[in-house]
């Protein structure tokens, strides 16, 4: 079954892709103008009518939409279809303020699942595969999205949801799971647990589709080694449907954005100016085919860059690099920008596992910066001299990457709590005051 690998779409010429985007954007702008008073007011305030948007070249004229708009419109204010045409919702895990609720018509669900099916086929999935979905089910989009995509491809789908690691490993070995879908931090934990249980040799996994949080190339290599698989990235967000906005192909070098459904831009987060290809900035998406909850120029806060370089897989859709994190995950410590992904990459490079926690505080007007890091079992020691030597080595490597000094505290293996979904890496006590 190859229906969900669609070369006529995924390998279309740039002209063809632009033609689809032009036509769909114009239609989408008219749809929100006609059906969402909040959007109409926003466009009017910018002096725009739908006639001003004649093609995707006019996209930059439209005002941005932010999470604050979504919160202001909670719950039904951005709905562009009557409720009786909507079939479900999903919601973000938002830690502050109101949650964001996204709505789907059956058409929206179908297109979303098509995108996830493309992602599964891009890692070599076929109806022969056993797809083990260990993303959370429920309000989170991970479980539902990959589950739907896996059904469409015709794979045997195991709706495991997250947690209960022993049961995950038991099903994985008993049923011969071949493709694992979960967050990268949970994949790393599953690898560690399989090794401890002596099950690594019994696994039939060949590929993993991991996303929902930022992860580094070093972490990719670590997971590939521990599970004996190829690890692929997948990106998405609830506001735009969920996973499958973009996905990696066999090249494992960036994620192809489903450009027949989404238009991507990179902007300077401070000025809103659109940046040229290859420059790093904030990702902005416009959904051009969604009916119930269409978003125009939605600011994701994800820091990333785009490339149109030719891909060896033949797909022509623009690729996004691994997001290095969210602008709101970026810490400013003693005036320096620090992303957790930079710390993760140093730890893995130095032979430490990606189990760490960053604690930032402010004492006497100076930022304190502590990192708790687990020792891998093979390096574990409680000899003070050896621990101090390892800590010094990490402090130096971190300083070379970040330009500032962190206090590193090495801890016993397994002493930092593992995550079954998105990992919580930062405790910024400065925000609590
Ligand atoms: O995390 C959807 C998803 C589920 C994606 C399963 C991939 C796999 P939200 O909970 O709304 O949706 O969170 C969206 O997560 O803005 C990014 O900051 C982050 N994120 C998602 N995928 C990646 C990724 C889902 N591959 C937010 N790399 C986004 C880095 C990611 N960050």
Short mmCIF file of C-alpha atoms and ligand atoms in Angstrom, two decimals:
data_model
loop_
_atom_site.label_atom_id
_atom_site.label_comp_id
_atom_site.label_asym_id
_atom_site.label_seq_id
_atom_site.Cartn_x
_atom_site.Cartn_y
_atom_site.Cartn_z
CA UNK A 1 0.00 0.00 0.00
CA UNK A 2 1.65 3.25 -1.08
CA UNK A 3 -1.29 5.61 -0.96
CA UNK A 4 0.22 7.72 1.81
CA UNK A 5 3.48 8.25 0.06
CA UNK A 6 2.29 10.69 -2.57
CA UNK A 7 5.18 11.62 -4.87
CA UNK A 8 2.88 13.75 -7.02
CA UNK A 9 2.42 15.95 -3.93
CA UNK A 10 5.55 15.34 -1.85
CA UNK A 11 7.93 15.62 -4.81
CA UNK A 12 6.00 18.30 -6.74
CA UNK A 13 7.82 21.19 -8.40
CA UNK A 14 8.21 24.49 -6.52
CA UNK A 15 5.85 26.13 -9.02
CA UNK A 16 3.20 23.52 -8.35
CA UNK A 17 3.56 23.84 -4.58
CA UNK A 18 3.31 27.62 -4.82
CA UNK A 19 0.23 27.35 -7.01
CA UNK A 20 -1.48 25.15 -4.40
CA UNK A 21 -0.46 27.52 -1.62
CA UNK A 22 -1.65 30.60 -3.52
CA UNK A 23 -5.07 29.16 -4.21
CA UNK A 24 -5.57 27.67 -0.74
CA UNK A 25 -4.39 30.76 1.12
CA UNK A 26 -6.81 33.02 -0.74
CA UNK A 27 -9.64 30.60 0.06
CA UNK A 28 -8.59 30.31 3.70
CA UNK A 29 -8.44 34.08 4.21
CA UNK A 30 -11.96 34.40 2.82
CA UNK A 31 -13.10 31.54 5.08
CA UNK A 32 -11.84 33.20 8.29
CA UNK A 33 -13.07 36.64 7.22
CA UNK A 34 -16.56 35.24 6.65
CA UNK A 35 -16.71 33.04 9.74
CA UNK A 36 -14.51 34.41 12.52
CA UNK A 37 -15.41 37.93 13.71
CA UNK A 38 -12.18 38.09 15.76
CA UNK A 39 -10.08 37.56 12.61
CA UNK A 40 -12.14 39.98 10.60
CA UNK A 41 -11.60 42.66 13.27
CA UNK A 42 -7.85 41.93 13.32
CA UNK A 43 -7.65 42.25 9.53
CA UNK A 44 -9.74 45.41 9.54
CA UNK A 45 -7.47 46.90 12.18
CA UNK A 46 -4.56 46.23 9.80
CA UNK A 47 -6.50 47.93 6.98
CA UNK A 48 -6.99 44.67 5.09
CA UNK A 49 -9.85 42.97 3.28
CA UNK A 50 -9.66 39.50 1.69
CA UNK A 51 -9.11 41.17 -1.71
CA UNK A 52 -5.68 42.33 -0.49
CA UNK A 53 -4.49 38.73 -0.29
CA UNK A 54 -4.14 37.60 -3.91
CA UNK A 55 -1.44 34.97 -3.44
CA UNK A 56 1.11 33.68 -0.92
CA UNK A 57 3.29 36.66 -1.89
CA UNK A 58 0.83 38.76 0.14
CA UNK A 59 1.08 36.58 3.25
CA UNK A 60 3.38 39.03 5.03
CA UNK A 61 0.61 41.64 5.03
CA UNK A 62 -1.52 39.59 7.43
CA UNK A 63 -1.21 40.27 11.16
CA UNK A 64 0.37 37.58 13.37
CA UNK A 65 -1.66 35.39 15.67
CA UNK A 66 -0.18 34.50 19.05
CA UNK A 67 -1.02 32.23 21.93
CA UNK A 68 -2.47 35.30 23.68
CA UNK A 69 -5.05 35.61 20.88
CA UNK A 70 -5.94 31.96 21.39
CA UNK A 71 -6.33 32.46 25.13
CA UNK A 72 -8.43 35.56 24.61
CA UNK A 73 -10.73 33.64 22.29
CA UNK A 74 -11.03 30.61 24.57
CA UNK A 75 -12.94 28.43 24.04
CA UNK A 76 -15.02 29.08 20.90
CA UNK A 77 -13.85 32.49 19.66
CA UNK A 78 -11.72 31.24 16.74
CA UNK A 79 -14.03 28.49 15.61
CA UNK A 80 -14.62 28.81 11.85
CA UNK A 81 -17.21 26.03 11.46
CA UNK A 82 -20.50 25.43 13.25
CA UNK A 83 -20.08 23.22 16.33
CA UNK A 84 -22.27 20.50 14.86
CA UNK A 85 -19.67 20.02 12.10
CA UNK A 86 -16.85 19.52 14.64
CA UNK A 87 -16.10 15.99 15.75
CA UNK A 88 -13.39 16.40 18.38
CA UNK A 89 -10.99 18.59 20.28
CA UNK A 90 -7.43 18.36 21.53
CA UNK A 91 -5.75 20.65 23.98
CA UNK A 92 -2.27 21.81 24.87
CA UNK A 93 -0.57 20.85 28.07
CA UNK A 94 -0.11 24.62 28.78
CA UNK A 95 1.54 25.26 32.11
CA UNK A 96 0.40 28.85 32.49
CA UNK A 97 -2.92 30.57 31.86
CA UNK A 98 -5.82 29.00 30.05
CA UNK A 99 -5.32 25.90 27.97
CA UNK A 100 -5.61 26.18 24.21
CA UNK A 101 -8.41 24.09 22.74
CA UNK A 102 -8.25 23.15 19.04
CA UNK A 103 -11.26 21.87 17.11
CA UNK A 104 -11.44 19.41 14.20
CA UNK A 105 -14.04 18.58 11.58
CA UNK A 106 -13.90 15.06 10.14
CA UNK A 107 -12.12 16.57 7.12
CA UNK A 108 -9.49 18.08 9.47
CA UNK A 109 -8.97 14.72 11.21
CA UNK A 110 -8.54 13.02 7.83
CA UNK A 111 -5.92 15.48 6.61
CA UNK A 112 -4.06 15.32 9.92
CA UNK A 113 -3.97 11.52 9.85
CA UNK A 114 -2.77 11.67 6.22
CA UNK A 115 0.17 13.80 7.39
CA UNK A 116 1.01 11.28 10.12
CA UNK A 117 0.67 8.43 7.62
CA UNK A 118 3.19 10.21 5.39
CA UNK A 119 5.56 10.39 8.37
CA UNK A 120 5.25 6.65 8.99
CA UNK A 121 5.83 5.82 5.32
CA UNK A 122 8.83 8.17 5.23
CA UNK A 123 10.60 5.98 7.82
CA UNK A 124 9.86 2.86 5.78
CA UNK A 125 6.54 1.89 7.42
CA UNK A 126 4.22 -0.48 5.54
CA UNK A 127 1.20 -2.62 6.39
CA UNK A 128 3.69 -5.27 7.58
CA UNK A 129 4.71 -3.11 10.52
CA UNK A 130 3.66 -3.23 14.14
CA UNK A 131 3.47 0.38 15.33
CA UNK A 132 3.86 0.86 19.06
CA UNK A 133 2.31 4.22 20.01
CA UNK A 134 3.60 5.24 23.44
CA UNK A 135 2.70 8.93 23.15
CA UNK A 136 -0.04 9.94 25.56
CA UNK A 137 -3.63 9.50 24.39
CA UNK A 138 -6.37 11.89 25.47
CA UNK A 139 -6.16 15.66 25.17
CA UNK A 140 -2.53 15.45 23.97
CA UNK A 141 -2.32 15.03 20.19
CA UNK A 142 0.63 12.58 20.07
CA UNK A 143 -1.30 9.35 20.65
CA UNK A 144 -4.29 10.14 18.46
CA UNK A 145 -2.22 11.51 15.56
CA UNK A 146 0.23 8.63 15.19
CA UNK A 147 -2.54 6.13 15.92
CA UNK A 148 -4.62 7.52 13.05
CA UNK A 149 -1.65 7.66 10.70
CA UNK A 150 -0.68 4.09 11.51
CA UNK A 151 -4.24 2.86 10.80
CA UNK A 152 -4.20 4.62 7.46
CA UNK A 153 -0.95 2.97 6.42
CA UNK A 154 -2.49 -0.33 7.47
CA UNK A 155 0.01 -1.18 10.20
CA UNK A 156 -0.97 -3.20 13.24
CA UNK A 157 -1.35 -0.40 15.78
CA UNK A 158 -0.66 -0.86 19.49
CA UNK A 159 -2.41 2.01 21.35
CA UNK A 160 -0.13 1.78 24.40
CA UNK A 161 -0.27 5.41 25.55
CA UNK A 162 2.51 6.54 27.88
CA UNK A 163 3.71 5.05 31.16
CA UNK A 164 3.86 1.56 32.64
CA UNK A 165 7.28 0.81 31.24
CA UNK A 166 7.24 -2.90 32.13
CA UNK A 167 4.04 -3.38 30.14
CA UNK A 168 5.49 -1.39 27.21
CA UNK A 169 8.50 -3.72 27.09
CA UNK A 170 6.37 -6.82 27.44
CA UNK A 171 4.11 -5.88 24.51
CA UNK A 172 7.08 -4.72 22.50
CA UNK A 173 8.79 -8.10 22.83
CA UNK A 174 5.66 -10.33 22.77
CA UNK A 175 4.02 -8.63 19.77
CA UNK A 176 7.23 -7.77 17.93
CA UNK A 177 6.78 -3.99 17.66
CA UNK A 178 8.80 -2.66 14.72
CA UNK A 179 8.18 1.10 14.89
CA UNK A 180 8.17 2.97 18.20
CA UNK A 181 6.42 6.34 18.55
CA UNK A 182 7.01 8.35 21.76
CA UNK A 183 8.93 11.35 23.06
CA UNK A 184 12.72 11.07 22.69
CA UNK A 185 13.18 11.27 26.46
CA UNK A 186 10.83 8.31 26.93
CA UNK A 187 12.58 6.40 24.12
CA UNK A 188 15.88 6.90 25.97
CA UNK A 189 14.27 5.58 29.15
CA UNK A 190 12.79 2.59 27.33
CA UNK A 191 16.26 1.81 25.95
CA UNK A 192 17.76 2.02 29.42
CA UNK A 193 14.98 -0.16 30.92
CA UNK A 194 15.22 -2.78 28.13
CA UNK A 195 18.95 -3.08 28.80
CA UNK A 196 18.41 -3.49 32.55
CA UNK A 197 15.76 -6.13 31.97
CA UNK A 198 18.07 -7.97 29.53
CA UNK A 199 15.51 -7.55 26.75
CA UNK A 200 17.51 -5.56 24.21
CA UNK A 201 18.21 -8.63 22.07
CA UNK A 202 14.55 -9.58 22.00
CA UNK A 203 13.41 -6.27 20.48
CA UNK A 204 12.37 -6.26 16.80
CA UNK A 205 12.26 -2.49 16.54
CA UNK A 206 13.73 -0.98 13.36
CA UNK A 207 12.66 2.65 13.58
CA UNK A 208 11.39 5.26 15.99
CA UNK A 209 9.35 8.42 15.35
CA UNK A 210 10.19 10.79 18.15
CA UNK A 211 9.04 14.35 18.75
CA UNK A 212 7.00 16.71 20.93
CA UNK A 213 10.16 18.10 22.55
CA UNK A 214 13.55 19.38 21.46
CA UNK A 215 16.29 16.74 21.23
CA UNK A 216 19.82 16.80 19.94
CA UNK A 217 21.78 14.82 17.34
CA UNK A 218 23.79 13.33 20.22
CA UNK A 219 20.57 12.07 21.79
CA UNK A 220 19.58 10.59 18.42
CA UNK A 221 22.81 8.56 18.33
CA UNK A 222 22.33 7.45 21.92
CA UNK A 223 18.78 6.20 21.30
CA UNK A 224 19.76 4.54 18.01
CA UNK A 225 22.49 2.66 19.82
CA UNK A 226 20.46 1.61 22.84
CA UNK A 227 17.40 0.42 20.90
CA UNK A 228 19.21 -0.71 17.75
CA UNK A 229 17.03 1.43 15.48
CA UNK A 230 17.01 4.46 13.21
CA UNK A 231 15.54 7.41 15.11
CA UNK A 232 13.51 9.98 13.17
CA UNK A 233 12.19 13.35 14.24
CA UNK A 234 8.58 14.50 13.92
CA UNK A 235 7.23 17.96 14.70
CA UNK A 236 3.88 19.54 15.23
CA UNK A 237 1.70 21.45 17.62
CA UNK A 238 -1.85 21.19 18.84
CA UNK A 239 -2.83 24.57 17.39
CA UNK A 240 -2.00 23.30 13.87
CA UNK A 241 -3.47 19.76 14.35
CA UNK A 242 -0.69 17.91 16.21
CA UNK A 243 2.25 15.74 15.08
CA UNK A 244 2.90 15.53 11.35
CA UNK A 245 3.22 19.22 10.47
CA UNK A 246 6.69 18.07 9.44
CA UNK A 247 8.64 14.82 9.59
CA UNK A 248 12.02 13.34 8.77
CA UNK A 249 12.72 11.09 5.82
CA UNK A 250 15.46 8.49 5.36
CA UNK A 251 18.06 11.27 5.01
CA UNK A 252 17.57 12.20 8.71
CA UNK A 253 18.59 15.74 7.90
CA UNK A 254 15.71 18.02 8.80
CA UNK A 255 11.95 17.63 8.62
CA UNK A 256 9.89 18.12 5.45
CA UNK A 257 6.99 20.46 6.14
CA UNK A 258 3.71 19.34 4.56
CA UNK A 259 3.56 22.39 2.34
CA UNK A 260 0.29 21.43 0.73
CA UNK A 261 -1.29 22.09 4.17
CA UNK A 262 0.99 24.60 5.87
CA UNK A 263 2.96 27.66 4.80
CA UNK A 264 6.06 28.21 6.95
CA UNK A 265 7.93 31.45 7.56
CA UNK A 266 10.88 32.33 9.76
CA UNK A 267 10.73 35.73 11.41
CA UNK A 268 12.92 37.85 13.61
CA UNK A 269 11.14 37.34 16.96
CA UNK A 270 11.85 40.92 18.06
CA UNK A 271 10.83 42.83 14.93
CA UNK A 272 8.48 40.42 13.14
CA UNK A 273 10.51 40.86 9.93
CA UNK A 274 10.46 37.82 7.62
CA UNK A 275 13.96 36.32 7.36
CA UNK A 276 15.52 34.72 4.28
CA UNK A 277 16.04 30.97 3.93
CA UNK A 278 18.85 29.64 6.10
CA UNK A 279 18.53 32.27 8.84
CA UNK A 280 17.61 31.30 12.35
CA UNK A 281 14.47 32.78 13.89
CA UNK A 282 10.95 32.04 15.09
CA UNK A 283 8.81 29.63 13.09
CA UNK A 284 5.44 30.96 11.93
CA UNK A 285 2.80 28.76 10.32
CA UNK A 286 -0.35 29.35 8.30
CA UNK A 287 -2.72 26.41 7.97
CA UNK A 288 -4.26 26.56 4.51
CA UNK A 289 -6.51 23.50 4.53
CA UNK A 290 -7.92 23.32 8.05
CA UNK A 291 -11.62 24.06 8.36
CA UNK A 292 -12.59 24.26 12.04
CA UNK A 293 -9.57 25.99 13.57
CA UNK A 294 -7.55 27.68 10.84
CA UNK A 295 -4.65 29.83 11.97
CA UNK A 296 -3.02 32.53 9.87
CA UNK A 297 0.58 33.43 10.65
CA UNK A 298 0.65 31.68 14.01
CA UNK A 299 3.80 32.41 16.02
CA UNK A 300 5.05 29.10 17.41
CA UNK A 301 7.91 30.51 19.57
CA UNK A 302 10.05 27.65 18.22
CA UNK A 303 13.52 28.73 17.16
CA UNK A 304 14.55 27.09 13.94
CA UNK A 305 15.60 27.58 10.31
CA UNK A 306 14.33 26.46 6.91
CA UNK A 307 16.19 25.04 3.93
CA UNK A 308 15.16 24.28 0.37
CA UNK A 309 18.32 22.34 -0.35
CA UNK A 310 17.69 19.30 -2.53
CA UNK A 311 16.95 16.22 -0.43
CA UNK A 312 18.26 12.78 -1.37
CA UNK A 313 14.81 11.26 -0.75
CA UNK A 314 13.33 13.21 -3.67
CA UNK A 315 10.80 15.13 -1.59
CA UNK A 316 10.71 18.79 -2.50
CA UNK A 317 8.82 20.18 0.48
CA UNK A 318 10.86 22.70 2.43
CA UNK A 319 12.75 21.29 5.40
CA UNK A 320 13.00 22.70 8.91
CA UNK A 321 16.04 22.02 11.05
CA UNK A 322 15.60 20.43 14.45
CA UNK A 323 14.13 23.24 16.57
CA UNK A 324 16.74 24.19 19.14
CA UNK A 325 14.03 24.93 21.65
CA UNK A 326 11.27 27.41 22.29
CA UNK A 327 12.02 31.06 22.78
CA UNK A 328 10.25 30.69 26.12
CA UNK A 329 12.58 27.80 27.10
CA UNK A 330 15.56 30.01 26.43
CA UNK A 331 17.04 31.10 29.74
CA UNK A 332 18.98 34.31 30.08
CA UNK A 333 21.59 33.56 32.71
CA UNK A 334 23.99 36.34 33.65
CA UNK A 335 23.07 38.00 30.38
CA UNK A 336 23.83 34.95 28.22
CA UNK A 337 21.22 33.02 26.20
CA UNK A 338 21.15 29.37 27.21
CA UNK A 339 19.06 26.58 25.66
CA UNK A 340 18.67 23.21 27.41
CA UNK A 341 19.56 21.56 24.08
CA UNK A 342 23.08 23.06 24.28
CA UNK A 343 23.57 21.50 27.70
CA UNK A 344 22.22 18.16 26.51
CA UNK A 345 24.60 18.12 23.60
CA UNK A 346 27.64 18.73 25.87
CA UNK A 347 26.57 16.01 28.33
CA UNK A 348 26.14 13.39 25.64
CA UNK A 349 29.39 14.38 23.96
CA UNK A 350 31.18 13.89 27.29
CA UNK A 351 29.68 10.43 27.78
CA UNK A 352 26.91 11.35 30.23
CA UNK A 353 23.26 10.34 29.77
CA UNK A 354 20.63 12.95 28.89
CA UNK A 355 19.26 12.81 32.44
CA UNK A 356 19.75 16.25 33.90
CA UNK A 357 17.98 19.12 35.55
CA UNK A 358 18.86 22.80 35.34
CA UNK A 359 18.21 24.95 38.39
CA UNK A 360 18.45 28.70 38.05
CA UNK A 361 17.98 31.13 40.91
CA UNK A 362 18.97 34.67 41.85
CA UNK A 363 20.98 35.34 44.99
CA UNK A 364 22.19 38.85 45.87
CA UNK A 365 21.23 40.03 42.39
CA UNK A 366 23.41 37.41 40.70
CA UNK A 367 22.07 34.44 38.77
CA UNK A 368 23.02 31.05 40.12
CA UNK A 369 23.23 28.23 37.58
CA UNK A 370 23.30 24.63 38.80
CA UNK A 371 23.05 21.47 36.76
CA UNK A 372 22.31 18.11 38.33
CA UNK A 373 23.65 15.35 36.10
CA UNK A 374 23.42 11.62 36.52
CA UNK A 375 26.53 9.54 36.25
CA UNK A 376 26.19 6.63 33.85
CA UNK A 377 26.42 3.29 35.73
CA UNK A 378 29.82 2.51 34.17
CA UNK A 379 31.26 5.81 35.47
CA UNK A 380 29.61 5.64 38.86
CA UNK A 381 31.91 6.25 41.82
CA UNK A 382 31.56 7.80 45.26
CA UNK A 383 35.24 8.63 45.59
CA UNK A 384 35.24 12.38 46.09
CA UNK A 385 38.41 12.93 44.08
CA UNK A 386 37.03 11.11 41.04
CA UNK A 387 33.66 12.83 41.23
CA UNK A 388 35.34 16.23 41.49
CA UNK A 389 37.51 15.47 38.48
CA UNK A 390 34.47 14.53 36.38
CA UNK A 391 32.57 17.61 37.52
CA UNK A 392 35.50 19.81 36.54
CA UNK A 393 35.63 18.22 33.10
CA UNK A 394 31.91 18.97 32.58
CA UNK A 395 32.19 22.54 33.88
CA UNK A 396 34.98 23.20 31.36
CA UNK A 397 33.08 21.64 28.43
CA UNK A 398 29.93 23.60 29.34
CA UNK A 399 31.89 26.83 29.62
CA UNK A 400 33.34 26.24 26.16
CA UNK A 401 29.80 25.85 24.75
CA UNK A 402 27.93 28.51 26.75
CA UNK A 403 30.56 31.01 27.74
CA UNK A 404 29.49 30.96 31.40
CA UNK A 405 30.31 28.79 34.39
CA UNK A 406 27.73 26.39 35.78
CA UNK A 407 27.97 24.44 39.01
CA UNK A 408 27.73 20.77 38.11
CA UNK A 409 26.53 18.24 40.67
CA UNK A 410 27.03 14.62 39.72
CA UNK A 411 24.41 12.28 41.06
CA UNK A 412 23.96 8.53 41.36
CA UNK A 413 22.45 6.69 38.37
CA UNK A 414 18.60 6.76 38.33
CA UNK A 415 18.33 9.58 40.84
CA UNK A 416 16.64 12.03 38.44
CA UNK A 417 13.01 11.26 37.74
CA UNK A 418 12.35 9.89 34.23
CA UNK A 419 9.63 11.36 32.07
CA UNK A 420 6.98 9.41 30.19
CA UNK A 421 5.96 12.40 28.09
CA UNK A 422 7.71 15.72 27.62
CA UNK A 423 10.68 15.98 29.99
CA UNK A 424 10.84 18.86 32.49
CA UNK A 425 14.44 20.04 32.41
CA UNK A 426 14.33 23.55 33.86
CA UNK A 427 13.52 24.78 37.33
CA UNK A 428 13.81 28.55 37.07
CA UNK A 429 13.20 29.79 40.58
CA UNK A 430 13.61 33.40 39.43
CA UNK A 431 10.17 33.14 37.83
CA UNK A 432 8.61 32.17 41.14
CA UNK A 433 9.25 35.49 42.88
O1 LIG B 1 3.92 18.19 20.97
C1 LIG B 1 2.58 17.58 19.06
C2 LIG B 1 3.48 16.42 18.80
C3 LIG B 1 3.16 15.18 19.32
C4 LIG B 1 4.59 16.56 18.00
C5 LIG B 1 3.95 14.08 19.05
C6 LIG B 1 5.41 15.48 17.71
C7 LIG B 1 5.09 14.23 18.24
P1 LIG B 1 2.04 20.40 21.72
O2 LIG B 1 1.88 19.65 22.98
O3 LIG B 1 1.02 21.42 21.37
O4 LIG B 1 2.06 19.43 20.48
O5 LIG B 1 3.48 21.06 21.77
C8 LIG B 1 3.97 21.76 20.66
O6 LIG B 1 6.22 21.08 21.23
O7 LIG B 1 5.67 24.21 19.63
C9 LIG B 1 7.50 22.65 20.08
O8 LIG B 1 7.93 23.59 21.03
C10 LIG B 1 7.52 21.29 20.72
N1 LIG B 1 7.83 20.26 19.71
C11 LIG B 1 6.99 19.44 19.06
N2 LIG B 1 7.69 18.61 18.25
C12 LIG B 1 9.00 18.93 18.39
C13 LIG B 1 10.22 18.45 17.82
C14 LIG B 1 2.94 18.41 20.28
N3 LIG B 1 10.26 17.44 16.97
C15 LIG B 1 5.38 22.20 20.94
N4 LIG B 1 11.36 19.06 18.19
C16 LIG B 1 6.04 22.85 19.76
C17 LIG B 1 11.36 20.09 19.06
C18 LIG B 1 9.09 20.00 19.31
N5 LIG B 1 10.26 20.57 19.64
#
